[in-house]
Tab-separated table of C-alpha atoms in Angstrom:
chain	number	residue	atom	x	y	z
A	22	MET	CA	-22.471	-33.001	15.122
A	23	ASP	CA	-18.897	-34.098	16.167
A	24	GLU	CA	-15.624	-32.015	16.349
A	25	ASP	CA	-14.548	-33.384	12.517
A	26	GLU	CA	-17.875	-32.547	11.275
A	27	PHE	CA	-18.065	-29.099	12.597
A	28	LEU	CA	-14.715	-28.391	11.112
A	29	ALA	CA	-15.879	-29.770	7.655
A	30	ALA	CA	-18.484	-27.689	7.687
A	31	ARG	CA	-16.858	-24.486	8.591
A	32	PHE	CA	-14.420	-25.172	5.761
A	33	GLU	CA	-17.137	-25.621	3.323
A	34	GLU	CA	-18.280	-22.164	4.203
A	35	HIS	CA	-14.964	-20.973	2.715
A	36	ARG	CA	-14.652	-23.234	-0.172
A	37	SER	CA	-15.713	-20.988	-2.617
A	38	HIS	CA	-13.908	-18.289	-1.941
A	39	LEU	CA	-10.564	-20.535	-1.556
A	40	ARG	CA	-11.042	-21.706	-4.988
A	41	ALA	CA	-11.383	-18.274	-6.408
A	42	VAL	CA	-8.139	-17.134	-5.177
A	43	ALA	CA	-6.236	-20.404	-6.379
A	44	TYR	CA	-7.925	-20.084	-9.995
A	45	ARG	CA	-6.552	-16.310	-10.173
A	46	MET	CA	-3.168	-17.486	-8.811
A	47	LEU	CA	-2.805	-20.827	-11.100
A	48	GLY	CA	-4.954	-20.320	-13.908
A	49	SER	CA	-5.833	-23.958	-13.859
A	50	VAL	CA	-8.922	-25.093	-12.492
A	51	ALA	CA	-7.504	-28.363	-11.669
A	52	GLU	CA	-4.590	-27.203	-10.197
A	53	ALA	CA	-6.706	-24.592	-7.973
A	54	ASP	CA	-9.076	-27.441	-6.922
A	55	ASP	CA	-5.863	-29.460	-5.903
A	56	ALA	CA	-4.735	-26.675	-3.589
A	57	VAL	CA	-7.810	-26.339	-1.870
A	58	GLN	CA	-8.008	-29.871	-1.061
A	59	GLU	CA	-4.485	-29.593	0.360
A	60	ALA	CA	-5.495	-26.998	2.291
A	61	TRP	CA	-8.245	-28.988	3.503
A	62	LEU	CA	-6.039	-31.783	4.519
A	63	ARG	CA	-3.700	-29.379	6.441
A	64	LEU	CA	-6.556	-28.038	8.482
A	65	SER	CA	-7.697	-31.467	9.495
A	66	ARG	CA	-4.162	-32.281	10.737
A	67	THR	CA	-3.915	-28.597	12.526
A	68	ASP	CA	-5.286	-27.513	15.828
A	69	VAL	CA	-6.994	-24.101	15.029
A	70	SER	CA	-8.998	-23.806	18.206
A	71	GLU	CA	-7.133	-20.314	18.951
A	72	VAL	CA	-7.173	-19.222	15.290
A	73	GLU	CA	-9.754	-16.244	15.355
A	74	ASN	CA	-9.979	-15.879	11.429
A	75	LEU	CA	-10.179	-19.099	9.856
A	76	GLY	CA	-11.228	-17.690	6.766
A	77	GLY	CA	-7.813	-15.630	6.587
A	78	TRP	CA	-5.549	-18.514	8.109
A	79	LEU	CA	-7.221	-20.708	4.815
A	80	THR	CA	-6.290	-18.095	2.587
A	81	THR	CA	-2.944	-17.855	3.668
A	82	VAL	CA	-2.332	-21.524	3.280
A	83	VAL	CA	-3.819	-21.850	-0.153
A	84	ALA	CA	-1.814	-18.443	-1.197
A	85	ARG	CA	1.773	-20.335	0.059
A	86	LEU	CA	0.529	-23.563	-1.842
A	87	CYS	CA	-0.283	-21.763	-5.265
A	88	LEU	CA	3.247	-19.537	-4.787
A	89	ASN	CA	5.112	-22.762	-4.562
A	90	GLY	CA	3.307	-24.306	-7.562
A	91	LEU	CA	3.957	-21.203	-9.427
A	92	ARG	CA	7.750	-21.087	-8.452
A	93	SER	CA	7.870	-24.952	-9.570
A	94	ARG	CA	5.979	-24.142	-12.843
A	95	GLU	CA	8.621	-21.394	-13.511
A	96	GLN	CA	11.687	-23.472	-13.107
A	97	ARG	CA	9.998	-26.227	-15.287
A	98	ARG	CA	9.390	-23.834	-17.967
A	99	GLU	CA	11.778	-24.079	-21.074
A	100	ASP	CA	10.973	-20.905	-22.615
A	101	PRO	CA	10.401	-17.746	-19.812
A	102	LEU	CA	8.338	-15.949	-22.990
A	103	ASP	CA	5.839	-18.614	-23.542
A	104	VAL	CA	2.631	-17.319	-21.714
A	105	PRO	CA	0.126	-20.401	-22.061
A	106	ILE	CA	-3.674	-19.351	-21.957
A	107	PRO	CA	-4.837	-20.403	-18.662
A	108	ASP	CA	-7.933	-22.784	-18.468
A	109	PRO	CA	-11.245	-20.695	-19.728
A	110	ILE	CA	-14.368	-21.256	-17.558
A	111	VAL	CA	-17.062	-22.123	-20.122
A	112	ARG	CA	-20.667	-22.164	-19.890
A	113	ARG	CA	-23.927	-21.872	-21.685
A	114	GLU	CA	-25.373	-18.539	-22.182
A	115	GLY	CA	-28.443	-18.018	-19.904
A	116	VAL	CA	-27.603	-20.716	-17.538
A	117	VAL	CA	-26.688	-19.812	-14.170
A	118	ASP	CA	-23.983	-21.976	-12.499
A	119	PRO	CA	-23.708	-20.406	-8.781
A	120	GLU	CA	-20.121	-22.227	-8.260
A	121	GLN	CA	-18.930	-20.556	-11.492
A	122	GLU	CA	-20.515	-17.351	-10.642
A	123	VAL	CA	-18.692	-17.255	-7.580
A	124	LEU	CA	-15.467	-18.226	-9.438
A	125	LEU	CA	-15.621	-15.445	-11.468
A	126	ALA	CA	-17.401	-12.744	-9.310
A	127	ASP	CA	-14.894	-10.234	-10.242
A	128	SER	CA	-15.710	-10.796	-13.937
A	129	VAL	CA	-12.045	-12.087	-14.319
A	130	GLY	CA	-11.589	-12.296	-18.355
A	131	LEU	CA	-9.386	-14.778	-20.091
A	132	ALA	CA	-7.225	-11.454	-21.262
A	133	LEU	CA	-6.767	-10.919	-17.725
A	134	MET	CA	-5.827	-14.086	-16.698
A	135	VAL	CA	-3.241	-14.136	-19.612
A	136	VAL	CA	-1.439	-11.082	-18.141
A	137	LEU	CA	-1.287	-12.636	-14.409
A	138	GLU	CA	0.568	-15.756	-16.242
A	139	SER	CA	3.117	-12.918	-17.224
A	140	LEU	CA	3.842	-11.985	-13.702
A	141	SER	CA	6.299	-13.319	-11.517
A	142	PRO	CA	5.174	-15.607	-8.683
A	143	ALA	CA	5.767	-13.096	-6.136
A	144	GLU	CA	4.092	-10.137	-8.014
A	145	ARG	CA	1.003	-12.086	-8.831
A	146	LEU	CA	0.759	-13.142	-5.388
A	147	ALA	CA	1.030	-9.827	-4.119
A	148	PHE	CA	-1.787	-8.275	-6.921
A	149	VAL	CA	-4.092	-11.236	-6.415
A	150	LEU	CA	-4.676	-11.009	-2.858
A	151	HIS	CA	-4.413	-7.192	-2.327
A	152	ASP	CA	-6.177	-6.061	-5.721
A	153	MET	CA	-8.650	-9.008	-5.881
A	154	PHE	CA	-9.161	-10.103	-2.148
A	155	ALA	CA	-8.184	-6.906	-0.558
A	156	VAL	CA	-5.567	-8.860	1.951
A	157	PRO	CA	-3.332	-6.286	3.543
A	158	PHE	CA	0.165	-6.030	2.807
A	159	ASP	CA	1.418	-6.719	5.841
A	160	GLU	CA	-0.446	-10.174	5.845
A	161	ILE	CA	1.058	-10.809	2.417
A	162	ALA	CA	4.601	-9.686	3.079
A	163	PRO	CA	5.565	-12.976	5.481
A	164	LEU	CA	4.231	-15.096	2.334
A	165	ILE	CA	7.076	-13.892	0.097
A	166	GLU	CA	9.706	-12.970	2.527
A	167	ARG	CA	9.621	-9.319	1.933
A	168	THR	CA	8.886	-6.131	3.698
A	169	SER	CA	5.306	-4.642	3.610
A	170	ALA	CA	6.556	-1.580	1.521
A	171	ALA	CA	8.516	-4.116	-0.747
A	172	THR	CA	5.178	-6.017	-1.040
A	173	ARG	CA	3.443	-2.868	-2.146
A	174	GLN	CA	6.046	-2.087	-4.748
A	175	LEU	CA	5.679	-5.467	-6.183
A	176	ALA	CA	1.527	-5.095	-6.421
A	177	SER	CA	1.997	-1.431	-7.843
A	178	ARG	CA	4.088	-2.924	-10.508
A	179	ALA	CA	1.906	-5.787	-11.434
A	180	ARG	CA	-1.017	-3.254	-11.388
A	181	ARG	CA	0.812	-1.184	-13.871
A	182	ARG	CA	1.517	-4.234	-16.263
A	183	VAL	CA	-2.224	-5.052	-15.699
A	184	GLN	CA	-3.548	-1.861	-16.549
A	185	GLY	CA	-1.397	-1.654	-19.550
A	186	GLN	CA	-2.022	-5.154	-21.508
A	187	ALA	CA	-5.419	-6.535	-19.898
A	188	PRO	CA	-8.163	-4.098	-21.647
A	189	THR	CA	-11.429	-3.621	-19.855
A	190	PRO	CA	-14.517	-5.359	-21.517
A	191	ASP	CA	-17.792	-3.796	-22.338
A	192	HIS	CA	-20.134	-4.650	-19.463
A	193	ASP	CA	-23.033	-5.179	-21.792
A	194	LEU	CA	-22.883	-8.806	-22.696
A	195	ALA	CA	-25.477	-8.110	-25.464
A	196	HIS	CA	-23.005	-5.623	-26.892
A	197	GLN	CA	-20.133	-8.316	-27.115
A	198	ARG	CA	-22.157	-10.618	-28.828
A	199	LYS	CA	-23.259	-8.365	-31.413
A	200	ALA	CA	-19.269	-7.887	-32.164
A	201	VAL	CA	-18.542	-11.448	-31.901
A	202	ASP	CA	-21.353	-12.248	-34.119
A	203	ALA	CA	-20.362	-9.875	-36.622
A	204	PHE	CA	-16.773	-11.422	-36.855
A	205	PHE	CA	-17.931	-14.615	-37.798
A	206	ALA	CA	-20.581	-13.292	-40.358
A	207	ALA	CA	-17.713	-11.473	-42.047
A	208	ALA	CA	-15.421	-14.355	-41.807
A	209	ARG	CA	-18.102	-16.527	-43.016
A	210	ASP	CA	-18.445	-14.376	-45.797
A	211	GLY	CA	-15.004	-13.579	-46.499
A	212	ASP	CA	-15.523	-9.814	-46.113
A	213	PHE	CA	-12.115	-8.744	-45.148
A	214	ASP	CA	-13.048	-5.092	-44.654
A	215	ALA	CA	-15.835	-6.027	-42.143
A	216	LEU	CA	-13.612	-7.934	-40.330
A	217	VAL	CA	-11.172	-5.316	-40.164
A	218	ALA	CA	-14.268	-2.807	-39.019
A	219	VAL	CA	-15.237	-5.170	-35.938
A	220	LEU	CA	-11.505	-5.356	-34.835
A	221	HIS	CA	-9.648	-2.822	-32.778
A	222	PRO	CA	-6.605	-1.620	-34.729
A	223	ASP	CA	-4.160	-3.042	-32.509
A	224	VAL	CA	-6.404	-6.290	-31.517
A	225	VAL	CA	-4.120	-9.242	-29.960
A	226	LEU	CA	-4.722	-12.849	-31.084
A	227	ARG	CA	-3.124	-15.491	-29.047
A	228	SER	CA	-3.753	-19.490	-29.649
A	229	ASP	CA	-2.447	-22.121	-27.549
A	230	GLY	CA	-2.304	-25.390	-29.470
A	231	GLY	CA	-0.957	-27.884	-26.773
A	232	VAL	CA	2.173	-30.100	-27.092
A	233	GLY	CA	4.979	-30.729	-29.614
A	234	ARG	CA	6.649	-28.386	-31.573
A	235	ALA	CA	3.998	-25.871	-31.938
A	236	ARG	CA	3.489	-25.674	-28.123
A	237	ARG	CA	4.365	-22.222	-27.923
A	238	THR	CA	1.729	-19.660	-27.904
A	239	ALA	CA	1.198	-18.265	-31.088
A	240	VAL	CA	0.383	-14.299	-30.953
A	241	LEU	CA	-0.971	-12.072	-33.928
A	242	HIS	CA	-1.019	-8.553	-33.454
A	243	SER	CA	-3.179	-5.834	-35.409
A	244	ALA	CA	-6.468	-5.843	-37.130
A	245	ARG	CA	-5.388	-6.444	-40.852
A	246	THR	CA	-2.892	-9.477	-39.422
A	247	VAL	CA	-5.789	-10.922	-37.668
A	248	ALA	CA	-8.274	-10.316	-40.451
A	249	SER	CA	-6.084	-12.319	-43.101
A	250	GLN	CA	-6.943	-15.387	-41.006
A	251	ALA	CA	-10.716	-15.292	-42.249
A	252	VAL	CA	-10.219	-18.484	-44.356
A	253	THR	CA	-9.613	-20.232	-41.119
A	254	PHE	CA	-12.249	-18.543	-39.577
A	255	SER	CA	-14.541	-18.951	-42.282
A	256	LYS	CA	-13.950	-23.039	-42.225
A	257	LEU	CA	-14.659	-22.553	-38.246
A	258	SER	CA	-17.925	-20.728	-38.915
A	259	PRO	CA	-20.499	-23.681	-39.062
A	260	PHE	CA	-19.365	-25.107	-36.259
A	261	VAL	CA	-19.393	-22.324	-33.749
A	262	ARG	CA	-21.611	-22.392	-30.576
A	263	PRO	CA	-22.174	-19.344	-28.614
A	264	ALA	CA	-20.678	-19.633	-25.254
A	265	LEU	CA	-19.510	-17.698	-21.914
A	266	VAL	CA	-15.932	-17.553	-21.319
A	267	ASN	CA	-14.873	-16.385	-18.355
A	268	GLY	CA	-18.394	-14.301	-18.077
A	269	ALA	CA	-17.885	-12.809	-21.553
A	270	ALA	CA	-19.347	-13.633	-25.164
A	271	GLY	CA	-17.207	-16.314	-26.555
A	272	VAL	CA	-17.612	-19.618	-28.457
A	273	VAL	CA	-17.173	-23.214	-28.713
A	274	VAL	CA	-16.232	-24.901	-31.948
A	275	ALA	CA	-16.974	-28.393	-32.158
A	276	VAL	CA	-16.985	-30.792	-35.086
A	277	ASN	CA	-19.138	-34.244	-34.539
A	278	GLY	CA	-19.289	-33.349	-30.736
A	279	ARG	CA	-15.801	-33.051	-30.398
A	280	PRO	CA	-14.739	-29.609	-29.061
A	281	MET	CA	-11.840	-28.344	-31.228
A	282	SER	CA	-11.259	-25.113	-29.288
A	283	VAL	CA	-12.689	-22.391	-26.930
A	284	MET	CA	-12.433	-18.725	-28.162
A	285	ALA	CA	-12.724	-16.239	-25.502
A	286	PHE	CA	-13.279	-12.650	-26.847
A	287	THR	CA	-12.722	-9.105	-25.401
A	288	VAL	CA	-14.691	-6.469	-26.705
A	289	THR	CA	-14.261	-2.724	-25.765
A	290	ASP	CA	-16.539	-0.099	-26.979
A	291	GLY	CA	-18.028	-2.555	-29.502
A	292	LEU	CA	-14.480	-3.332	-31.237
A	293	ILE	CA	-12.756	-6.608	-30.373
A	294	VAL	CA	-9.392	-6.041	-28.716
A	295	ALA	CA	-8.448	-9.509	-27.658
A	296	ILE	CA	-8.994	-13.069	-28.878
A	297	ASP	CA	-7.767	-16.072	-26.867
A	298	VAL	CA	-8.062	-19.301	-28.508
A	299	LEU	CA	-7.239	-22.568	-26.720
A	300	MET	CA	-6.791	-25.595	-28.761
A	301	ASP	CA	-4.809	-27.970	-26.750
A	302	ALA	CA	-6.917	-31.363	-27.408
A	303	ASP	CA	-5.821	-32.436	-23.841
A	304	ARG	CA	-6.841	-29.524	-22.061
A	305	LEU	CA	-9.878	-29.203	-23.867
A	306	GLY	CA	-11.051	-33.009	-22.839
A	307	ARG	CA	-10.647	-31.826	-19.299
A	308	LEU	CA	-13.038	-28.925	-19.550
A	309	ASP	CA	-16.490	-29.025	-18.685
A	310	LEU	CA	-18.354	-28.526	-21.694
A	311	ALA	CA	-21.661	-29.970	-21.150
A	312	GLY	CA	-24.129	-29.316	-23.667
A	313	LEU	CA	-21.754	-27.294	-25.679
A	314	GLU	CA	-20.244	-29.918	-27.712
A	315	LYS	CA	-23.253	-30.280	-30.180
A	316	VAL	CA	-24.033	-27.428	-32.236
A	317	ASP	CA	-27.729	-27.038	-33.480
A	318	GLY	CA	-27.077	-25.106	-36.403
A	319	GLY	CA	-28.565	-22.148	-34.656
A	320	SER	CA	-25.202	-19.898	-34.590
A	321	ARG	CA	-24.191	-20.596	-38.122
A	322	ASP	CA	-27.404	-18.590	-38.986
A	323	ARG	CA	-26.260	-15.579	-37.300
A	324	SER	CA	-25.268	-12.368	-38.733
């Protein structure tokens, strides 16, 4: 094995970790992969013979690339209050994908990713690196040109926002699926009271419809308001296919083999506390939904 092959092999040892860092930082699978690829290009052009901790060096490179990406995104955003729904990680229930397992090792639900989107770039970097990957503050501080103490305060502020806005889902997937199935059964039957019963009183529904005049993420609050959309959900029920969305119970809605939406549910204590819906056709087209586009009819009979 020559030197280039050896370096490539060492990089591959860290690729999954780097991709996980980048996904949490950017909320975009494609952008995360771009950041990881750029890290490899920089590594291939750099003499790292004296680097003792290659994983730490690479994590720093990826973090800096992601920070620059977030800052550029913030400058381009026309409406700072418009928080888009990040790319969901979707797979079939009962199918184990080792790469996705690493990407979602900490059960990063879509509701949590939405909250991360609302943080400033520096807050997000400090929180993700320290709270999710245990990077010391004195290693994070130079990346954002702050002191270690100031970096600690940024992470603390981000942590309070995450804890206040991102609900902790039930760990039991069967309990999650029971609530989601009850939701669609009530929607299919037009049972308003049953819908309200399975929703937390303060449930939040967010939907991202893509480009155009309706680009801004729509947000609905409260059980009765969300339940009032029962007619819409009733129309979707025949086309619902159960799936895991960021490791939690969710669904893919597909009509004639064409994905129309991905719906992520956050279930806490048996009640649905958040629903995140991605309807952007362009982004749906870039997701890996293999095996989920065709509905076999099994889910429509569930109740």
